[in-house]
Coordinates of C-alpha atoms in Angstrom, one line a residue:
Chain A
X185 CA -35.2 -15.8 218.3
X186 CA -39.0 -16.1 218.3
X187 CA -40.3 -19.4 220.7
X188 CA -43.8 -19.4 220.1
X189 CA -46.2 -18.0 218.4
X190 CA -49.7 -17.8 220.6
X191 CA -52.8 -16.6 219.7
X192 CA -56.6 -17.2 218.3
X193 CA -55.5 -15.0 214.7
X194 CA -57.4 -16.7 211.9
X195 CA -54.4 -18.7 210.9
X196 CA -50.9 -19.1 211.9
X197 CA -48.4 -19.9 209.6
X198 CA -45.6 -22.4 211.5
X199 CA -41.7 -22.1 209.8
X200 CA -39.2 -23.9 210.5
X201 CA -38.1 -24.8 214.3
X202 CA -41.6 -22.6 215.3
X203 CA -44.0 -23.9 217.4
X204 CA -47.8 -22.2 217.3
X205 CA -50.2 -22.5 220.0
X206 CA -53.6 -22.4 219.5
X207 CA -56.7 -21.6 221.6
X208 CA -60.0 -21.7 218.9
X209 CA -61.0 -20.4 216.9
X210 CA -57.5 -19.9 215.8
X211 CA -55.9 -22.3 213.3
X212 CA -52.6 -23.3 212.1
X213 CA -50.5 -24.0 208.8
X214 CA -46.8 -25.5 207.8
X215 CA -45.6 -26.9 204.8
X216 CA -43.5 -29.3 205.3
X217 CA -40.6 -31.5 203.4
X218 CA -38.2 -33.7 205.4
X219 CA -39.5 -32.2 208.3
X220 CA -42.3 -33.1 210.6
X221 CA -45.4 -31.2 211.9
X222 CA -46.2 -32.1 215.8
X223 CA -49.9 -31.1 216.6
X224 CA -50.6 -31.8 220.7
X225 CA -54.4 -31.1 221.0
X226 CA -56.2 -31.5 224.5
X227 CA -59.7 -32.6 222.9
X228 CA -61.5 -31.7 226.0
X229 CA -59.9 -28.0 226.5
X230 CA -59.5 -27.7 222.6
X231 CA -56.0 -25.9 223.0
X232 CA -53.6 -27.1 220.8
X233 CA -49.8 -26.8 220.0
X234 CA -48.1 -27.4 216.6
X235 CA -44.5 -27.7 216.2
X236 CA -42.3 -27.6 213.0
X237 CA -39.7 -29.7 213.9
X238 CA -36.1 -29.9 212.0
X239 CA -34.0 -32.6 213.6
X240 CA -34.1 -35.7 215.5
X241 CA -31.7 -34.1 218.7
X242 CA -30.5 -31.1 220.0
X243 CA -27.4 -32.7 221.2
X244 CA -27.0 -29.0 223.3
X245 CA -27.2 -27.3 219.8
X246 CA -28.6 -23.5 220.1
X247 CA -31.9 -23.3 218.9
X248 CA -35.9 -23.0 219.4
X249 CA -37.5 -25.5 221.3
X250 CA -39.7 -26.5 217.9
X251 CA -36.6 -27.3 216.3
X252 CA -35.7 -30.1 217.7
X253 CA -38.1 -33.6 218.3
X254 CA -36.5 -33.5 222.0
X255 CA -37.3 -30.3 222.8
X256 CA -40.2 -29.4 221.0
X257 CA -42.0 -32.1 222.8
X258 CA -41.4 -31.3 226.4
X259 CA -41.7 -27.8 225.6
X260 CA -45.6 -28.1 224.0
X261 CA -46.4 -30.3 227.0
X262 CA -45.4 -27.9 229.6
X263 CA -46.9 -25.0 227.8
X264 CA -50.1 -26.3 226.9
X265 CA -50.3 -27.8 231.1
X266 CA -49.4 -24.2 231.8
X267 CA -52.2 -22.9 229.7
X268 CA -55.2 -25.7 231.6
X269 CA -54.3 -28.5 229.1
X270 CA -55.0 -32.2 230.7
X271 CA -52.6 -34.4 229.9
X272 CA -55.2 -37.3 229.8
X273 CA -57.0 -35.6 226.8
X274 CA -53.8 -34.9 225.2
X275 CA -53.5 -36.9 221.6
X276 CA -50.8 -36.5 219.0
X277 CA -50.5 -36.3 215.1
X278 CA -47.4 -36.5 212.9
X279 CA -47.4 -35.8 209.5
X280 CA -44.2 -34.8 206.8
X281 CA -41.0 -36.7 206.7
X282 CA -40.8 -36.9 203.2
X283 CA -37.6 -38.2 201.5
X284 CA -37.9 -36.1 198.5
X285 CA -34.8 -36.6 196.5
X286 CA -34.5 -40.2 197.1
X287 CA -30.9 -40.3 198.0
X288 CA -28.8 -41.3 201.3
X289 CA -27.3 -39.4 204.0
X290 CA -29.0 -35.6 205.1
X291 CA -32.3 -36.6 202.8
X292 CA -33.2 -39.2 205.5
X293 CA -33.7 -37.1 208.2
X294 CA -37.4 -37.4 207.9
X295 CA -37.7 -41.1 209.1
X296 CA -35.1 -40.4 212.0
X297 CA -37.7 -36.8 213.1
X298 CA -40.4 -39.0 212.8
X299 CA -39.2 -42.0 215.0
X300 CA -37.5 -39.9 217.7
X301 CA -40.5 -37.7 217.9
X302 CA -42.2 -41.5 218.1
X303 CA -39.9 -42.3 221.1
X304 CA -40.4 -39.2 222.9
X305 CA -44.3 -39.1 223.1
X306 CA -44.0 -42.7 224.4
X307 CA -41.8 -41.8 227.2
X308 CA -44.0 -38.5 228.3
X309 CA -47.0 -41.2 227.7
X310 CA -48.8 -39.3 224.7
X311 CA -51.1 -41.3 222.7
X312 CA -50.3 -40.9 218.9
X313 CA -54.1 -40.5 217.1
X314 CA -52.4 -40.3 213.6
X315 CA -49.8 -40.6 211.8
X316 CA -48.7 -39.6 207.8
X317 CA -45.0 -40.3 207.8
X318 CA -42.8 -40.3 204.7
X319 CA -43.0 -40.7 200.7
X320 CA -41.2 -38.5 198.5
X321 CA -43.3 -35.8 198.3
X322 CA -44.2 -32.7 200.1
X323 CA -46.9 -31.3 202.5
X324 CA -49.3 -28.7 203.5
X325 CA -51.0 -29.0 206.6
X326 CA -53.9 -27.1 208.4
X327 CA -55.0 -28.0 211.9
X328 CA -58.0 -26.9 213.5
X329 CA -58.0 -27.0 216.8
X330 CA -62.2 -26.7 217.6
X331 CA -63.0 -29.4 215.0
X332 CA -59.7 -31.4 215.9
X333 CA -59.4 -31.8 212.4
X334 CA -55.7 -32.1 210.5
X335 CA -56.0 -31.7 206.5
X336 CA -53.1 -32.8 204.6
X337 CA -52.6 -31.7 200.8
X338 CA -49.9 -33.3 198.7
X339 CA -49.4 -31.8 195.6
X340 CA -51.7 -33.7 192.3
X341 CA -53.7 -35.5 195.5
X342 CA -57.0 -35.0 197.2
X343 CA -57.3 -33.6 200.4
X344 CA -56.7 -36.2 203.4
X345 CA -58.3 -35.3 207.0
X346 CA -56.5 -37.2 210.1
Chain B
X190 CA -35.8 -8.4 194.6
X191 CA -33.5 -7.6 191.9
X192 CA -30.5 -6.0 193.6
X193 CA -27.8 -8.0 195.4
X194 CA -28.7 -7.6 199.7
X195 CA -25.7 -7.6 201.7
X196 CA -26.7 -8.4 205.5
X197 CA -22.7 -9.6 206.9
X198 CA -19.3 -9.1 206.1
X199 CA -19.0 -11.7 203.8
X200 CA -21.8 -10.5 201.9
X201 CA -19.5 -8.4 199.0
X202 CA -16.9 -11.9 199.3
X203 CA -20.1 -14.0 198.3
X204 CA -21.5 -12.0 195.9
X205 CA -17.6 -11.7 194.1
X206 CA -17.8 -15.6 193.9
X207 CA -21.7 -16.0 192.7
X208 CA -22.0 -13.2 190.2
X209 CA -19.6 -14.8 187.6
X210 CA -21.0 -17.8 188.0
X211 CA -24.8 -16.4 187.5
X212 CA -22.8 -14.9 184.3
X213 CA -21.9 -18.2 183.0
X214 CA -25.6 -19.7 183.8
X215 CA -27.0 -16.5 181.7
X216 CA -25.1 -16.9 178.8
X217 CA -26.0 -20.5 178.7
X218 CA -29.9 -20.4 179.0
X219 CA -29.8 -17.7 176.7
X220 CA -28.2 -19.6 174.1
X221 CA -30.2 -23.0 174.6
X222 CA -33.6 -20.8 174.5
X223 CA -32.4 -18.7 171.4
X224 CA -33.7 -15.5 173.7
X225 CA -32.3 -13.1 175.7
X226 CA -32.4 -14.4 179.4
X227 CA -30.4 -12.0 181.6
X228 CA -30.0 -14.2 185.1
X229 CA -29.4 -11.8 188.1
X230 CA -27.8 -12.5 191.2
X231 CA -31.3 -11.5 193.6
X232 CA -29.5 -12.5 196.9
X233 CA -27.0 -13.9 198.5
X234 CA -26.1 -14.4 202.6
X235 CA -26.2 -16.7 205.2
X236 CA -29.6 -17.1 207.1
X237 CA -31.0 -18.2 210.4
X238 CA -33.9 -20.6 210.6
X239 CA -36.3 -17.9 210.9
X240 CA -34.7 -16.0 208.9
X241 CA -35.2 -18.4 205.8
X242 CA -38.6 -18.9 206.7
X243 CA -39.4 -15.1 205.5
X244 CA -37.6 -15.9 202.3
X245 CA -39.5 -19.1 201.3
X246 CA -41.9 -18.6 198.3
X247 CA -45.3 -18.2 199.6
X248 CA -47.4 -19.4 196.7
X249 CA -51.0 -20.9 196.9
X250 CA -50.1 -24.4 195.3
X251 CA -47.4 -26.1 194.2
X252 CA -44.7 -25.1 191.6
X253 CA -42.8 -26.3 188.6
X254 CA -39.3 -27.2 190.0
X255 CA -36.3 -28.7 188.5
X256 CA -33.6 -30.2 191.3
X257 CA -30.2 -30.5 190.1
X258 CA -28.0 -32.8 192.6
X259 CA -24.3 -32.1 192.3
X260 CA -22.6 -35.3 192.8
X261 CA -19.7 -36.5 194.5
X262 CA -18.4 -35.8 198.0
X263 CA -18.8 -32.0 197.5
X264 CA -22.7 -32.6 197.2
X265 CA -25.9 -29.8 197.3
X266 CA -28.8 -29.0 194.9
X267 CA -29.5 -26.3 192.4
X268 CA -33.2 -25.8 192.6
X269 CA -35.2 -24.2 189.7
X270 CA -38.2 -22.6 190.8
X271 CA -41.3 -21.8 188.2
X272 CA -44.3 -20.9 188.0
X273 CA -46.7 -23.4 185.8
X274 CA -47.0 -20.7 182.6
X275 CA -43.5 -19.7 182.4
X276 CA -42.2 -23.7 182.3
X277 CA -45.2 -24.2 179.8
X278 CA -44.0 -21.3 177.9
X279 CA -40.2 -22.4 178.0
X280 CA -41.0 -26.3 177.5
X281 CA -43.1 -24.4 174.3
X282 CA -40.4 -22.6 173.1
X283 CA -37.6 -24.8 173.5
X284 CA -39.7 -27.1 171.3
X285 CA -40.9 -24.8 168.9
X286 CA -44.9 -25.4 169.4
X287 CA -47.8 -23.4 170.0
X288 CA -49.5 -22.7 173.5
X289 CA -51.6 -25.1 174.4
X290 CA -53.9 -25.0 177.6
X291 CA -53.7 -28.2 179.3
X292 CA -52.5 -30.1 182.6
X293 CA -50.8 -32.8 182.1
X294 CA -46.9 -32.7 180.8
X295 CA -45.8 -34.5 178.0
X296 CA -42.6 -36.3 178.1
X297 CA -40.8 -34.3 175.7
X298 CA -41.7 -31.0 177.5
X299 CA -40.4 -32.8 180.8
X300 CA -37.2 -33.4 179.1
X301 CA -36.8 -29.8 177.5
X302 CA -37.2 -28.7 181.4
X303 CA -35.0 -31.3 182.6
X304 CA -32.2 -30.6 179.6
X305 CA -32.9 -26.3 180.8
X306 CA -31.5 -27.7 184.5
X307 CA -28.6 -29.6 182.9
X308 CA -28.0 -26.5 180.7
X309 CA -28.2 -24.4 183.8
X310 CA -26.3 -26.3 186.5
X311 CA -23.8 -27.3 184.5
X312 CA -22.8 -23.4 183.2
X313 CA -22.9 -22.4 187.0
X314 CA -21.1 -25.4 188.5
X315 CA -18.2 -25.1 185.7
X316 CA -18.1 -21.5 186.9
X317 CA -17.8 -22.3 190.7
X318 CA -15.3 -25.4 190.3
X319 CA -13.4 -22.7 187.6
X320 CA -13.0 -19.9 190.7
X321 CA -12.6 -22.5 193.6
X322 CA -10.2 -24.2 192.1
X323 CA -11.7 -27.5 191.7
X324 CA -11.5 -29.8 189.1
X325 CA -15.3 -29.9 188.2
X326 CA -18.4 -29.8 190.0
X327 CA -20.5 -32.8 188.3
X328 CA -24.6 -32.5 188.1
X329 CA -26.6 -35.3 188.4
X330 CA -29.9 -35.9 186.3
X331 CA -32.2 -33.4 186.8
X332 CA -35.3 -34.2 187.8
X333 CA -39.1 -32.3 187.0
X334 CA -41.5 -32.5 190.2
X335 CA -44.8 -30.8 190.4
X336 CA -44.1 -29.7 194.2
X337 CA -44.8 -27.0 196.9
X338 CA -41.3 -25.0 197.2
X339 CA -41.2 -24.6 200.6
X340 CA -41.3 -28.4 201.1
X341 CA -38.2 -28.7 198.5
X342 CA -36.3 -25.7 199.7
X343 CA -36.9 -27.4 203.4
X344 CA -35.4 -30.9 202.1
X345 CA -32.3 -29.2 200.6
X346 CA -31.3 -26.6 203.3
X347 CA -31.1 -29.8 205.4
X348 CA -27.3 -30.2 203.8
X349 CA -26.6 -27.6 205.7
X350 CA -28.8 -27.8 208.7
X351 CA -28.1 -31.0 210.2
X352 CA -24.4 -29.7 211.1
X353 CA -25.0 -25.6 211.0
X354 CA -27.5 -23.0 212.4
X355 CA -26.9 -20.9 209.6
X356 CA -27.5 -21.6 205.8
X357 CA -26.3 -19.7 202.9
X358 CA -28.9 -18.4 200.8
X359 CA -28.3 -18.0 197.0
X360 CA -31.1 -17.0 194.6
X361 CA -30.9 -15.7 191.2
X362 CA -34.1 -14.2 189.6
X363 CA -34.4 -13.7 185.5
X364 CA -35.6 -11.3 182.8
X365 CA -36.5 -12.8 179.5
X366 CA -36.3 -10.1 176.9
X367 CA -35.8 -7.5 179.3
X368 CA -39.2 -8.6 181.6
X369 CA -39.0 -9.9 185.0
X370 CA -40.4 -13.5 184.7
X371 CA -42.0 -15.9 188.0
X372 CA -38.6 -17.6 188.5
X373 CA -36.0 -18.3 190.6
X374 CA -32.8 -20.5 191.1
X375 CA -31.3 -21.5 194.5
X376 CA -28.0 -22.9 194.7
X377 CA -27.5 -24.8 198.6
X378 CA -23.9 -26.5 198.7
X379 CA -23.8 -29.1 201.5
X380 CA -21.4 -28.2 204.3
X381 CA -18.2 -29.7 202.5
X382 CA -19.0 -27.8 199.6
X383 CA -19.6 -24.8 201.8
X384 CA -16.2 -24.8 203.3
X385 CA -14.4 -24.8 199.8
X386 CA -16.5 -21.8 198.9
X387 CA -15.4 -20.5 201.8
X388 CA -11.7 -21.4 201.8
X389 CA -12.1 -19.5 197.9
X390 CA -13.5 -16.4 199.3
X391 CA -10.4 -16.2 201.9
X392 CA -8.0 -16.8 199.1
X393 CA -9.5 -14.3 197.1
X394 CA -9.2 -11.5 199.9
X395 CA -6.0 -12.3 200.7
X396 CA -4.7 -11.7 197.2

């Protein structure tokens, strides 16, 4: 199963569970439901990392690190150290965790991405910059890491840049 | 893709369960649209993550898409899939009026769409509850949403993916009048659900 994809292609497309790391002027994309896009960018070194993660917990379920908020977060920090990343310069944006069928039970997994993904940036010390959490709709994302810029489309809105 | 793909050993099992019901959904569009809609069973199998992300519709902007909750304790969602002209052109025909180029939806054209998901998920539930033995498989309201379909697929595989690695993949394509039109319908039964199907398909090969 496929980690990461790496690279400075025009733009990388991030599935599910996949985490893309960036080096300009390469750029990234996801679109997201329930899930939630992590984008790590070192705004001095401009390398970036963007995670698609699935689920709160890996619980010591197989997977790819981007899958899960626990992994996918100690993974992108190590990688992106690894690569000459200072974790000093290191910000973090979260965007998706839609609820899109208003209902109960697997339909709120968004909320519970986005809060431990909360939890585990505060405990490795990683400033959030940004945040577009929830709603009932879907998202498409593109990050670029030179510009640090993260645009968000929701479908019938305008374009918002985080 | 308008053939069946087989990629397991349960692929054949699957299909033997799906196709009838795909039947059922045929025959019932067909004779709520007064046209000849031939539903095909495109696909069936269970997927890996990455897997399903090569399978996700990869469309510029966001889709037409009716979501049909099956309710109860053997939840999932039937998603119908479109492409902005062919629900205009069914909401248009189901209502008998002339093509009109606009944006906006009219409440009447949402509900022909939303009465085309009843029509559909109820034909194709009938048919699984029929071969797995249950009593009936209830759909909830459908609802219309102007939506990317990857975000929607995402949000409905999560039935499945919160408790599997796997998720079974089920989409049916359509020709209306014998021409291959921008749809498709997923069926994604939650993990419950899943192990009935399942449990039918053993039945079934062991008679």
């Amino acid at each position: 199963m496929q980690t990461a994809k790496e690279g400075t292609a025009a733009t990388q497309s991030v599935g599910m569970g996949q985490i893309a790391l960036l080096t300009p002027p390469g750029s990234a994309n996801a679109v997201l439901g329930s899930c939630v896009a992590l984008v790590l960018h070192d705004e001095r070194t401009k390398l970036a990392a963007v995670a698609h993660v699935v689920l709160p917990a890996s619980n010591c379920r197989p997977g790819t690190p981007g899958k899960f908020a626990d992994t996918a977060v100690a993974w992108m920090l190590d990688e992106l150290m690894k690569k000459g990343a200072d974790k000093r310069y290191i910000v973090a944006k979260l965007v998706g965790g839609a609820n899109m069928f208003a209902s109960n039970g697997p339909f709120q997994i968004g909320q519970q991405n986005a809060e431990a993904l909360r939890k585990h940036l505060q405990d490795a010390k990683v400033r959030i910059a940004a945040e577009n959490i929830g709603g009932t709709q879907g998202r498409r994302i593109t990050f670029d890491p030179s510009s640090g810029r993260l645009n968000v489309e929701v479908a019938g809105q305008s374009v918002l840049c985080l | 893709m308008n053939s069946c793909e087989t990629n397991s050993l349960t692929a054949t099992p699957w299909a033997n369960l799906f196709e009838p019901a795909t039947r059922s959904a045929s025959d019932a569009i067909s004779r709520w649209t007064r046209r000849r809609m031939e539903l095909t069973l495109a696909e069936v199998r269970e997927l890996t993550l990455d897997e399903l992300g090569g399978e996700l519709p990869d469309r510029a902007g966001p889709s037409t898409i009716v979501t049909v909750a099956i309710a109860g304790d053997l939840s999932g969602q039937m998603i119908l899939l479109f492409d902005d002209t062919q629900a205009r052109y069914l909401a248009e025909t189901l209502l008998n009026r002339k093509h009109e180029e606009t944006e906006s939806w009219h409440e009447l054209e949402l509900s022909a769409l939303q009465e085309t998901g009843n029509v559909f998920g109820s034909a194709f539930l009938n048919a699984i509850a029929s071969l797995t033995g249950q009593k009936f498989l209830l759909p909830s309201p459908p609802t219309v949403m102007q939506e990317f379909a990857a975000s929607v697929i995402e949000q409905a595989v999560m039935l499945q993916l919160t408790e599997s690695d796997n998720v079974l993949y089920c989409r049916t394509g359509m020709l209306r009048d014998g021409e291959s039109v921008d749809f498709m319908a997923l069926f994604v039964p939650s993990t419950e659900l899943l192990e009935q199907l399942r449990q039918a398909i053993h039945a079934q090969l062991m008679n």
